[in-house]
Amino acid sequence: MAQITVEEFKNFFKYYEGQEHQQRAIEELFIELNPKLRSNRAEWIKIYRKQTLEEDQPAEKKQWPISKQEMAEIMGCAVSSLPDSLMDDFGYCVELYSMDRLSIAYFLGQCGHESAGLRYPMEIASGAAYEGRTDLNNIYPGDGVRFAGTGWIQVTGRYNHQAFSDYLQKKGEYDPNIMEVGKTHSSEKYPWSISGFWWNDNNMNEYCATKPPVDRVGQRVNGRYLPNGAEDRREYSRKAFSVLGITYPGN
């Protein structure tokens, strides 16, 4: 059976004048079409209407609280070392814990020091020294290593990891790997969020709203005054406050 060419088929539309016999022919063609070709989402319909495929794409990514360039400037790292997934977790962290720009500046200053400019999302030491630490609720063999310092602010121990897991579960975002796998999972997927959890759990947003000296914020994070690496904490904090356009509160 002879087949018409594409060009011949196009001519049916080129010379369409809405005449009765032409309309009947189109109705017959419609009946013969595969049901998939009648769908509003059929590719030929989109092309014919000059529609783009935007409606098939994922929703636009939320804007990050700061840009990669700004993050790199604060942390003294290359923009190329900041994958989208890392910035997504930062944005999620800021939203999850309702951080304003003042709190973000303090937070980034402390995270910068604790992580050496986002170089270490997990404690360098193995964590074996934390074995049996009941103050961290490390009550099972292996807890010290599994729940060693995690995230940019080095959240440590079974207690803190369980609390973070429970918090996400209440938000409808349960992730069993936080407890089953531990630091190797959380440090990769939640380096900002688990750090922000500690920040939120210790009422740091409210404390930072009083514009305390950076050294006092470092004391709360580190547990001593002056905190370890005080000058380094100050330097990261100065950069964070400068980039965010906020007056540095002093030491």
PDB file of C-alpha atoms in Angstrom:
ATOM      1  CA  MET A   1       0.000   0.000   0.000  1.00  0.00           C
ATOM      2  CA  ALA A   2       1.416   3.361  -1.066  1.00  0.00           C
ATOM      3  CA  GLN A   3       2.184   5.770   1.791  1.00  0.00           C
ATOM      4  CA  ILE A   4       1.892   9.546   1.652  1.00  0.00           C
ATOM      5  CA  THR A   5       5.000  11.567   2.465  1.00  0.00           C
ATOM      6  CA  VAL A   6       5.430  13.975   5.353  1.00  0.00           C
ATOM      7  CA  GLU A   7       5.218  16.893   2.935  1.00  0.00           C
ATOM      8  CA  GLU A   8       1.972  15.573   1.468  1.00  0.00           C
ATOM      9  CA  PHE A   9       0.574  15.173   4.957  1.00  0.00           C
ATOM     10  CA  LYS A  10       1.516  18.768   5.786  1.00  0.00           C
ATOM     11  CA  ASN A  11      -0.413  19.927   2.737  1.00  0.00           C
ATOM     12  CA  PHE A  12      -3.659  18.720   4.283  1.00  0.00           C
ATOM     13  CA  PHE A  13      -3.218  21.481   6.885  1.00  0.00           C
ATOM     14  CA  LYS A  14      -1.714  23.985   4.484  1.00  0.00           C
ATOM     15  CA  TYR A  15      -4.836  24.003   2.333  1.00  0.00           C
ATOM     16  CA  TYR A  16      -7.365  23.614   5.129  1.00  0.00           C
ATOM     17  CA  GLU A  17     -10.255  26.078   4.616  1.00  0.00           C
ATOM     18  CA  GLY A  18     -12.770  24.711   7.097  1.00  0.00           C
ATOM     19  CA  GLN A  19     -14.972  23.242   4.399  1.00  0.00           C
ATOM     20  CA  GLU A  20     -17.455  20.574   5.438  1.00  0.00           C
ATOM     21  CA  HIS A  21     -15.680  17.678   3.747  1.00  0.00           C
ATOM     22  CA  GLN A  22     -12.387  18.787   5.316  1.00  0.00           C
ATOM     23  CA  GLN A  23     -13.945  18.864   8.775  1.00  0.00           C
ATOM     24  CA  ARG A  24     -15.370  15.364   8.280  1.00  0.00           C
ATOM     25  CA  ALA A  25     -11.936  14.126   7.228  1.00  0.00           C
ATOM     26  CA  ILE A  26     -10.352  15.590  10.362  1.00  0.00           C
ATOM     27  CA  GLU A  27     -13.024  13.969  12.533  1.00  0.00           C
ATOM     28  CA  GLU A  28     -12.240  10.621  10.889  1.00  0.00           C
ATOM     29  CA  LEU A  29      -8.533  11.154  11.498  1.00  0.00           C
ATOM     30  CA  PHE A  30      -9.228  11.946  15.156  1.00  0.00           C
ATOM     31  CA  ILE A  31     -11.155   8.664  15.553  1.00  0.00           C
ATOM     32  CA  GLU A  32      -8.239   6.726  14.099  1.00  0.00           C
ATOM     33  CA  LEU A  33      -5.643   8.349  16.352  1.00  0.00           C
ATOM     34  CA  ASN A  34      -4.051   6.347  19.166  1.00  0.00           C
ATOM     35  CA  PRO A  35      -5.596   7.640  22.449  1.00  0.00           C
ATOM     36  CA  LYS A  36      -2.097   8.683  23.613  1.00  0.00           C
ATOM     37  CA  LEU A  37      -1.885  11.049  20.650  1.00  0.00           C
ATOM     38  CA  ARG A  38      -5.077  12.784  21.773  1.00  0.00           C
ATOM     39  CA  SER A  39      -3.637  13.730  25.144  1.00  0.00           C
ATOM     40  CA  ASN A  40      -3.042  17.415  25.825  1.00  0.00           C
ATOM     41  CA  ARG A  41       0.421  16.333  26.917  1.00  0.00           C
ATOM     42  CA  ALA A  42       1.191  14.621  23.629  1.00  0.00           C
ATOM     43  CA  GLU A  43       4.439  15.990  22.201  1.00  0.00           C
ATOM     44  CA  TRP A  44       2.968  16.931  18.811  1.00  0.00           C
ATOM     45  CA  ILE A  45       0.272  19.061  20.478  1.00  0.00           C
ATOM     46  CA  LYS A  46       2.846  20.923  22.560  1.00  0.00           C
ATOM     47  CA  ILE A  47       4.942  21.599  19.485  1.00  0.00           C
ATOM     48  CA  TYR A  48       1.916  22.670  17.433  1.00  0.00           C
ATOM     49  CA  ARG A  49       0.869  25.123  20.158  1.00  0.00           C
ATOM     50  CA  LYS A  50       4.479  26.310  20.604  1.00  0.00           C
ATOM     51  CA  GLN A  51       4.395  25.165  24.199  1.00  0.00           C
ATOM     52  CA  THR A  52       7.675  24.535  25.991  1.00  0.00           C
ATOM     53  CA  LEU A  53       8.414  21.579  28.176  1.00  0.00           C
ATOM     54  CA  GLU A  54       8.687  23.778  31.285  1.00  0.00           C
ATOM     55  CA  GLU A  55       5.579  22.267  32.816  1.00  0.00           C
ATOM     56  CA  ASP A  56       7.321  18.892  32.800  1.00  0.00           C
ATOM     57  CA  GLN A  57      10.367  20.199  34.646  1.00  0.00           C
ATOM     58  CA  PRO A  58      10.793  20.153  38.430  1.00  0.00           C
ATOM     59  CA  ALA A  59       9.669  23.235  40.299  1.00  0.00           C
ATOM     60  CA  GLU A  60      12.298  25.981  40.382  1.00  0.00           C
ATOM     61  CA  LYS A  61      14.831  25.543  43.140  1.00  0.00           C
ATOM     62  CA  LYS A  62      14.259  27.833  46.085  1.00  0.00           C
ATOM     63  CA  GLN A  63      16.702  30.682  46.296  1.00  0.00           C
ATOM     64  CA  TRP A  64      19.472  30.069  48.798  1.00  0.00           C
ATOM     65  CA  PRO A  65      19.771  32.488  51.752  1.00  0.00           C
ATOM     66  CA  ILE A  66      23.197  33.504  50.443  1.00  0.00           C
ATOM     67  CA  SER A  67      24.924  32.760  47.149  1.00  0.00           C
ATOM     68  CA  LYS A  68      27.692  30.268  46.587  1.00  0.00           C
ATOM     69  CA  GLN A  69      30.068  33.174  46.010  1.00  0.00           C
ATOM     70  CA  GLU A  70      29.156  34.686  49.371  1.00  0.00           C
ATOM     71  CA  MET A  71      29.517  31.352  51.132  1.00  0.00           C
ATOM     72  CA  ALA A  72      32.924  30.849  49.523  1.00  0.00           C
ATOM     73  CA  GLU A  73      34.022  34.322  50.606  1.00  0.00           C
ATOM     74  CA  ILE A  74      33.030  33.651  54.217  1.00  0.00           C
ATOM     75  CA  MET A  75      34.552  30.199  54.371  1.00  0.00           C
ATOM     76  CA  GLY A  76      37.668  30.945  52.354  1.00  0.00           C
ATOM     77  CA  CYS A  77      36.986  28.101  49.946  1.00  0.00           C
ATOM     78  CA  ALA A  78      36.446  27.724  46.214  1.00  0.00           C
ATOM     79  CA  VAL A  79      32.957  28.122  44.766  1.00  0.00           C
ATOM     80  CA  SER A  80      33.522  24.809  42.966  1.00  0.00           C
ATOM     81  CA  SER A  81      33.764  23.059  46.347  1.00  0.00           C
ATOM     82  CA  LEU A  82      30.163  23.983  47.155  1.00  0.00           C
ATOM     83  CA  PRO A  83      27.762  21.576  45.402  1.00  0.00           C
ATOM     84  CA  ASP A  84      24.088  22.443  45.047  1.00  0.00           C
ATOM     85  CA  SER A  85      23.213  19.694  47.520  1.00  0.00           C
ATOM     86  CA  LEU A  86      25.273  21.451  50.190  1.00  0.00           C
ATOM     87  CA  MET A  87      23.616  24.806  49.511  1.00  0.00           C
ATOM     88  CA  ASP A  88      20.208  23.107  49.476  1.00  0.00           C
ATOM     89  CA  ASP A  89      20.848  21.741  52.963  1.00  0.00           C
ATOM     90  CA  PHE A  90      21.933  25.191  54.109  1.00  0.00           C
ATOM     91  CA  GLY A  91      18.715  26.695  52.777  1.00  0.00           C
ATOM     92  CA  TYR A  92      16.716  23.901  54.391  1.00  0.00           C
ATOM     93  CA  CYS A  93      18.518  24.486  57.687  1.00  0.00           C
ATOM     94  CA  VAL A  94      17.809  28.226  57.697  1.00  0.00           C
ATOM     95  CA  GLU A  95      14.142  27.641  56.913  1.00  0.00           C
ATOM     96  CA  LEU A  96      13.720  24.713  59.301  1.00  0.00           C
ATOM     97  CA  TYR A  97      15.060  26.613  62.297  1.00  0.00           C
ATOM     98  CA  SER A  98      13.745  30.073  61.337  1.00  0.00           C
ATOM     99  CA  MET A  99      17.152  31.753  61.319  1.00  0.00           C
ATOM    100  CA  ASP A 100      17.213  35.473  60.568  1.00  0.00           C
ATOM    101  CA  ARG A 101      20.263  37.122  59.006  1.00  0.00           C
ATOM    102  CA  LEU A 102      21.735  38.082  62.373  1.00  0.00           C
ATOM    103  CA  SER A 103      21.578  34.509  63.616  1.00  0.00           C
ATOM    104  CA  ILE A 104      22.942  33.258  60.276  1.00  0.00           C
ATOM    105  CA  ALA A 105      25.993  35.503  60.672  1.00  0.00           C
ATOM    106  CA  TYR A 106      26.774  34.179  64.150  1.00  0.00           C
ATOM    107  CA  PHE A 107      26.063  30.608  63.015  1.00  0.00           C
ATOM    108  CA  LEU A 108      28.357  30.783  59.987  1.00  0.00           C
ATOM    109  CA  GLY A 109      31.143  32.258  62.086  1.00  0.00           C
ATOM    110  CA  GLN A 110      31.069  29.326  64.495  1.00  0.00           C
ATOM    111  CA  CYS A 111      30.606  26.708  61.767  1.00  0.00           C
ATOM    112  CA  GLY A 112      33.520  28.190  59.849  1.00  0.00           C
ATOM    113  CA  HIS A 113      35.883  27.630  62.744  1.00  0.00           C
ATOM    114  CA  GLU A 114      34.557  24.215  63.782  1.00  0.00           C
ATOM    115  CA  SER A 115      34.786  22.851  60.230  1.00  0.00           C
ATOM    116  CA  ALA A 116      37.964  24.692  59.140  1.00  0.00           C
ATOM    117  CA  GLY A 117      36.063  26.498  56.415  1.00  0.00           C
ATOM    118  CA  LEU A 118      33.697  23.627  55.503  1.00  0.00           C
ATOM    119  CA  ARG A 119      36.574  21.208  55.053  1.00  0.00           C
ATOM    120  CA  TYR A 120      35.550  18.729  57.737  1.00  0.00           C
ATOM    121  CA  PRO A 121      31.867  17.757  57.961  1.00  0.00           C
ATOM    122  CA  MET A 122      32.893  14.971  60.304  1.00  0.00           C
ATOM    123  CA  GLU A 123      35.250  14.887  63.272  1.00  0.00           C
ATOM    124  CA  ILE A 124      38.784  13.917  62.275  1.00  0.00           C
ATOM    125  CA  ALA A 125      39.254  11.668  65.311  1.00  0.00           C
ATOM    126  CA  SER A 126      37.524   8.283  65.111  1.00  0.00           C
ATOM    127  CA  GLY A 127      35.283   8.903  68.100  1.00  0.00           C
ATOM    128  CA  ALA A 128      36.574   5.902  70.014  1.00  0.00           C
ATOM    129  CA  ALA A 129      37.286   8.237  72.935  1.00  0.00           C
ATOM    130  CA  TYR A 130      33.531   8.725  73.320  1.00  0.00           C
ATOM    131  CA  GLU A 131      32.813   5.044  73.919  1.00  0.00           C
ATOM    132  CA  GLY A 132      30.730   4.532  77.045  1.00  0.00           C
ATOM    133  CA  ARG A 133      30.136   8.256  77.591  1.00  0.00           C
ATOM    134  CA  THR A 134      26.796   8.162  79.404  1.00  0.00           C
ATOM    135  CA  ASP A 135      26.569  11.964  79.300  1.00  0.00           C
ATOM    136  CA  LEU A 136      26.258  11.565  75.516  1.00  0.00           C
ATOM    137  CA  ASN A 137      23.979   8.541  75.956  1.00  0.00           C
ATOM    138  CA  ASN A 138      26.543   6.347  74.215  1.00  0.00           C
ATOM    139  CA  ILE A 139      25.210   3.233  75.892  1.00  0.00           C
ATOM    140  CA  TYR A 140      25.842   0.659  73.142  1.00  0.00           C
ATOM    141  CA  PRO A 141      29.154  -0.660  71.847  1.00  0.00           C
ATOM    142  CA  GLY A 142      30.268   1.361  68.833  1.00  0.00           C
ATOM    143  CA  ASP A 143      28.229   4.456  69.706  1.00  0.00           C
ATOM    144  CA  GLY A 144      31.360   6.546  70.210  1.00  0.00           C
ATOM    145  CA  VAL A 145      32.537   6.023  66.648  1.00  0.00           C
ATOM    146  CA  ARG A 146      29.096   5.949  65.006  1.00  0.00           C
ATOM    147  CA  PHE A 147      28.004   9.214  66.590  1.00  0.00           C
ATOM    148  CA  ALA A 148      31.274  11.145  66.688  1.00  0.00           C
ATOM    149  CA  GLY A 149      31.273  14.836  65.807  1.00  0.00           C
ATOM    150  CA  THR A 150      28.973  15.367  62.847  1.00  0.00           C
ATOM    151  CA  GLY A 151      28.202  18.383  60.706  1.00  0.00           C
ATOM    152  CA  TRP A 152      29.916  21.741  60.609  1.00  0.00           C
ATOM    153  CA  ILE A 153      29.411  22.338  64.314  1.00  0.00           C
ATOM    154  CA  GLN A 154      30.475  18.821  65.331  1.00  0.00           C
ATOM    155  CA  VAL A 155      27.293  17.455  66.932  1.00  0.00           C
ATOM    156  CA  THR A 156      28.372  14.510  69.087  1.00  0.00           C
ATOM    157  CA  GLY A 157      26.813  11.470  70.753  1.00  0.00           C
ATOM    158  CA  ARG A 158      23.807   9.182  70.472  1.00  0.00           C
ATOM    159  CA  TYR A 159      21.651  11.608  72.448  1.00  0.00           C
ATOM    160  CA  ASN A 160      22.075  14.479  69.993  1.00  0.00           C
ATOM    161  CA  HIS A 161      21.703  12.285  66.911  1.00  0.00           C
ATOM    162  CA  GLN A 162      18.558  10.680  68.312  1.00  0.00           C
ATOM    163  CA  ALA A 163      17.124  14.094  69.143  1.00  0.00           C
ATOM    164  CA  PHE A 164      17.818  15.279  65.580  1.00  0.00           C
ATOM    165  CA  SER A 165      16.232  12.130  64.145  1.00  0.00           C
ATOM    166  CA  ASP A 166      13.159  12.581  66.353  1.00  0.00           C
ATOM    167  CA  TYR A 167      12.866  16.222  65.302  1.00  0.00           C
ATOM    168  CA  LEU A 168      12.816  15.340  61.605  1.00  0.00           C
ATOM    169  CA  GLN A 169      10.330  12.544  62.251  1.00  0.00           C
ATOM    170  CA  LYS A 170       7.942  15.028  63.883  1.00  0.00           C
ATOM    171  CA  LYS A 171       8.300  17.120  60.726  1.00  0.00           C
ATOM    172  CA  GLY A 172       7.255  14.088  58.676  1.00  0.00           C
ATOM    173  CA  GLU A 173      10.772  13.549  57.298  1.00  0.00           C
ATOM    174  CA  TYR A 174      11.889  10.391  59.090  1.00  0.00           C
ATOM    175  CA  ASP A 175      15.293   9.102  58.023  1.00  0.00           C
ATOM    176  CA  PRO A 176      16.295   5.813  59.717  1.00  0.00           C
ATOM    177  CA  ASN A 177      19.876   6.104  58.465  1.00  0.00           C
ATOM    178  CA  ILE A 178      20.583   8.896  60.923  1.00  0.00           C
ATOM    179  CA  MET A 179      20.631   6.305  63.707  1.00  0.00           C
ATOM    180  CA  GLU A 180      21.361   3.126  61.778  1.00  0.00           C
ATOM    181  CA  VAL A 181      24.356   4.481  59.866  1.00  0.00           C
ATOM    182  CA  GLY A 182      25.274   7.489  61.971  1.00  0.00           C
ATOM    183  CA  LYS A 183      27.883  10.143  61.233  1.00  0.00           C
ATOM    184  CA  THR A 184      28.878   8.972  57.744  1.00  0.00           C
ATOM    185  CA  HIS A 185      25.299   9.454  56.574  1.00  0.00           C
ATOM    186  CA  SER A 186      24.392  12.591  58.505  1.00  0.00           C
ATOM    187  CA  SER A 187      27.643  14.396  57.710  1.00  0.00           C
ATOM    188  CA  GLU A 188      27.005  13.890  54.004  1.00  0.00           C
ATOM    189  CA  LYS A 189      23.287  14.601  53.843  1.00  0.00           C
ATOM    190  CA  TYR A 190      22.689  16.961  56.782  1.00  0.00           C
ATOM    191  CA  PRO A 191      25.950  18.821  57.552  1.00  0.00           C
ATOM    192  CA  TRP A 192      24.046  22.081  57.981  1.00  0.00           C
ATOM    193  CA  SER A 193      20.760  20.737  59.307  1.00  0.00           C
ATOM    194  CA  ILE A 194      22.219  18.680  62.140  1.00  0.00           C
ATOM    195  CA  SER A 195      24.360  21.671  63.112  1.00  0.00           C
ATOM    196  CA  GLY A 196      21.315  23.914  62.972  1.00  0.00           C
ATOM    197  CA  PHE A 197      19.461  21.458  65.168  1.00  0.00           C
ATOM    198  CA  TRP A 198      22.020  21.928  67.939  1.00  0.00           C
ATOM    199  CA  TRP A 199      21.788  25.697  67.386  1.00  0.00           C
ATOM    200  CA  ASN A 200      18.018  25.621  67.658  1.00  0.00           C
ATOM    201  CA  ASP A 201      17.934  23.146  70.546  1.00  0.00           C
ATOM    202  CA  ASN A 202      20.189  25.448  72.563  1.00  0.00           C
ATOM    203  CA  ASN A 203      18.082  28.556  71.876  1.00  0.00           C
ATOM    204  CA  MET A 204      20.880  30.250  69.982  1.00  0.00           C
ATOM    205  CA  ASN A 205      18.563  32.296  67.769  1.00  0.00           C
ATOM    206  CA  GLU A 206      17.077  33.952  70.841  1.00  0.00           C
ATOM    207  CA  TYR A 207      20.491  34.465  72.400  1.00  0.00           C
ATOM    208  CA  CYS A 208      21.954  35.979  69.230  1.00  0.00           C
ATOM    209  CA  ALA A 209      19.035  38.388  68.996  1.00  0.00           C
ATOM    210  CA  THR A 210      20.598  40.198  71.990  1.00  0.00           C
ATOM    211  CA  LYS A 211      23.754  40.802  69.865  1.00  0.00           C
ATOM    212  CA  PRO A 212      26.233  39.221  72.276  1.00  0.00           C
ATOM    213  CA  PRO A 213      30.012  39.375  71.725  1.00  0.00           C
ATOM    214  CA  VAL A 214      31.299  36.682  69.378  1.00  0.00           C
ATOM    215  CA  ASP A 215      33.451  35.194  72.127  1.00  0.00           C
ATOM    216  CA  ARG A 216      30.361  34.549  74.246  1.00  0.00           C
ATOM    217  CA  VAL A 217      28.670  32.769  71.360  1.00  0.00           C
ATOM    218  CA  GLY A 218      31.832  30.723  70.951  1.00  0.00           C
ATOM    219  CA  GLN A 219      31.689  29.904  74.657  1.00  0.00           C
ATOM    220  CA  ARG A 220      28.233  28.397  74.234  1.00  0.00           C
ATOM    221  CA  VAL A 221      29.406  26.315  71.296  1.00  0.00           C
ATOM    222  CA  ASN A 222      32.757  25.267  72.749  1.00  0.00           C
ATOM    223  CA  GLY A 223      31.890  25.131  76.426  1.00  0.00           C
ATOM    224  CA  ARG A 224      34.687  27.319  77.702  1.00  0.00           C
ATOM    225  CA  TYR A 225      35.710  30.982  77.846  1.00  0.00           C
ATOM    226  CA  LEU A 226      37.687  32.043  76.006  1.00  0.00           C
ATOM    227  CA  PRO A 227      36.616  29.360  73.527  1.00  0.00           C
ATOM    228  CA  ASN A 228      39.214  27.273  71.744  1.00  0.00           C
ATOM    229  CA  GLY A 229      40.328  29.039  68.567  1.00  0.00           C
ATOM    230  CA  ALA A 230      38.822  32.334  69.705  1.00  0.00           C
ATOM    231  CA  GLU A 231      40.648  34.476  67.127  1.00  0.00           C
ATOM    232  CA  ASP A 232      39.754  32.078  64.312  1.00  0.00           C
ATOM    233  CA  ARG A 233      36.091  32.205  65.365  1.00  0.00           C
ATOM    234  CA  ARG A 234      36.300  35.990  65.331  1.00  0.00           C
ATOM    235  CA  GLU A 235      37.797  36.046  61.849  1.00  0.00           C
ATOM    236  CA  TYR A 236      35.118  33.803  60.342  1.00  0.00           C
ATOM    237  CA  SER A 237      32.474  35.818  62.154  1.00  0.00           C
ATOM    238  CA  ARG A 238      33.860  39.132  60.877  1.00  0.00           C
ATOM    239  CA  LYS A 239      33.652  37.837  57.319  1.00  0.00           C
ATOM    240  CA  ALA A 240      30.117  36.508  57.837  1.00  0.00           C
ATOM    241  CA  PHE A 241      28.871  39.783  59.287  1.00  0.00           C
ATOM    242  CA  SER A 242      30.583  41.756  56.522  1.00  0.00           C
ATOM    243  CA  VAL A 243      29.170  39.638  53.690  1.00  0.00           C
ATOM    244  CA  LEU A 244      25.674  39.771  55.190  1.00  0.00           C
ATOM    245  CA  GLY A 245      25.951  43.533  55.650  1.00  0.00           C
ATOM    246  CA  ILE A 246      25.552  43.480  59.434  1.00  0.00           C
ATOM    247  CA  THR A 247      27.607  45.452  61.930  1.00  0.00           C
ATOM    248  CA  TYR A 248      30.091  43.230  63.725  1.00  0.00           C
ATOM    249  CA  PRO A 249      29.107  43.037  67.419  1.00  0.00           C
ATOM    250  CA  GLY A 250      32.648  42.855  68.766  1.00  0.00           C
ATOM    251  CA  ASN A 251      34.522  40.256  70.687  1.00  0.00           C
TER     252      ASN A 251
END
